[in-house]
C-alpha atoms as one frame of an Amber mdcrd trajectory, in Angstrom:
protein
   4.181 -17.168 -50.170   7.308 -16.873 -48.016   7.076 -16.629 -44.220  10.087
 -15.575 -42.178  11.180 -17.969 -39.485  10.600 -17.383 -36.587   7.552 -15.199
 -37.115   8.069 -11.588 -35.919   5.665 -12.004 -32.974   7.451 -15.129 -31.788
  10.601 -13.704 -30.192  12.530 -16.610 -28.629  14.123 -14.319 -26.030  10.839
 -12.888 -24.770   9.497 -14.538 -21.598   6.347 -16.605 -22.006   4.524 -14.356
 -19.496   4.834 -10.697 -18.643   6.065 -10.101 -15.096   3.550  -8.228 -12.941
   4.022  -4.480 -12.756   4.172  -4.176  -8.961   5.096  -0.493  -9.039   1.849
   0.391 -10.841  -0.253  -1.666  -8.439   1.654  -0.306  -5.434   1.093   3.281
  -6.582  -2.620   2.596  -7.053  -2.929   1.054  -3.578  -0.998   3.936  -1.986
  -3.282   6.487  -3.638  -6.427   4.685  -2.491  -5.116   4.250   1.074  -4.104
   7.905   1.325  -7.490   9.019   0.011  -9.372   6.807   2.482  -7.277   7.944
   5.455  -7.747  11.617   4.566 -11.514  11.174   4.103 -12.251   9.352   7.383
 -13.042  11.657  10.316 -10.981   9.552  12.745  -7.747   9.591  10.726  -7.910
  12.769   8.626  -6.005  15.049  11.040  -3.348  12.500  11.968   0.212  12.375
  10.639   0.148   9.012   8.871   2.668   8.020   6.224   1.548   5.415   3.688
   4.112   3.248   1.892   3.310   0.263  -0.318   5.759  -2.491  -1.294   4.628
  -5.577  -3.202   0.983  -4.928  -2.293   1.810  -4.617   1.445   0.603  -1.327
   2.961   2.915   0.086   5.628   1.364   2.676   7.953   3.789   4.796   9.982
   3.572   7.897  12.152   2.393   9.179  15.507  -1.334   9.274  16.207  -3.615
  10.442  19.022  -5.070   7.186  20.383  -5.482   3.436  19.929  -8.869   3.800
  18.235  -7.254   5.823  15.455  -4.610   3.115  15.013  -7.272   0.431  14.685
  -9.387   2.449  12.242  -6.359   3.190  10.034  -5.509  -0.501   9.863  -9.085
  -1.464   9.010  -9.286   1.175   6.263  -6.107  -0.208   4.697  -7.290  -3.829
   4.920 -10.578  -2.992   3.172  -8.798  -2.031  -0.074  -9.152  -4.711  -2.772
  -5.789  -6.111  -3.849  -3.968  -5.615  -0.542  -1.854  -8.628   0.445  -1.001
  -7.451   3.993  -0.971  -4.397   6.261   1.960  -3.504   8.500   0.572  -1.077
  11.077   3.529   0.616  12.802   1.538   3.618  14.045   2.548   4.786  17.521
   0.321   6.527  20.055   1.630   9.945  21.145   2.820  10.303  24.748   0.694
  12.676  26.807   1.866  14.718  29.748   5.397  15.279  30.998   8.074  12.839
  29.921   9.422  10.592  32.702  13.059  10.977  33.777
């Protein structure tokens, strides 16, 4: 019996481990975060943008009050697999703008 050397499955140029597919995990986390924010009664009518980079959820937009900001951050943190949450949500100004 003749065996080729190296065996076909043993490619010397292939890394020993497969690098993690961050884009797949990021897309999954973004979908879950968006679904949770749209389902919660506190955050569903707010203009919140969800971005995920390397398992870090970034929340951006203008919201009604501080409670909504806190709830959005907590909903993002409760997702399994999240490494960090960057909550950049801003509370909308009410009344006339100051000169």
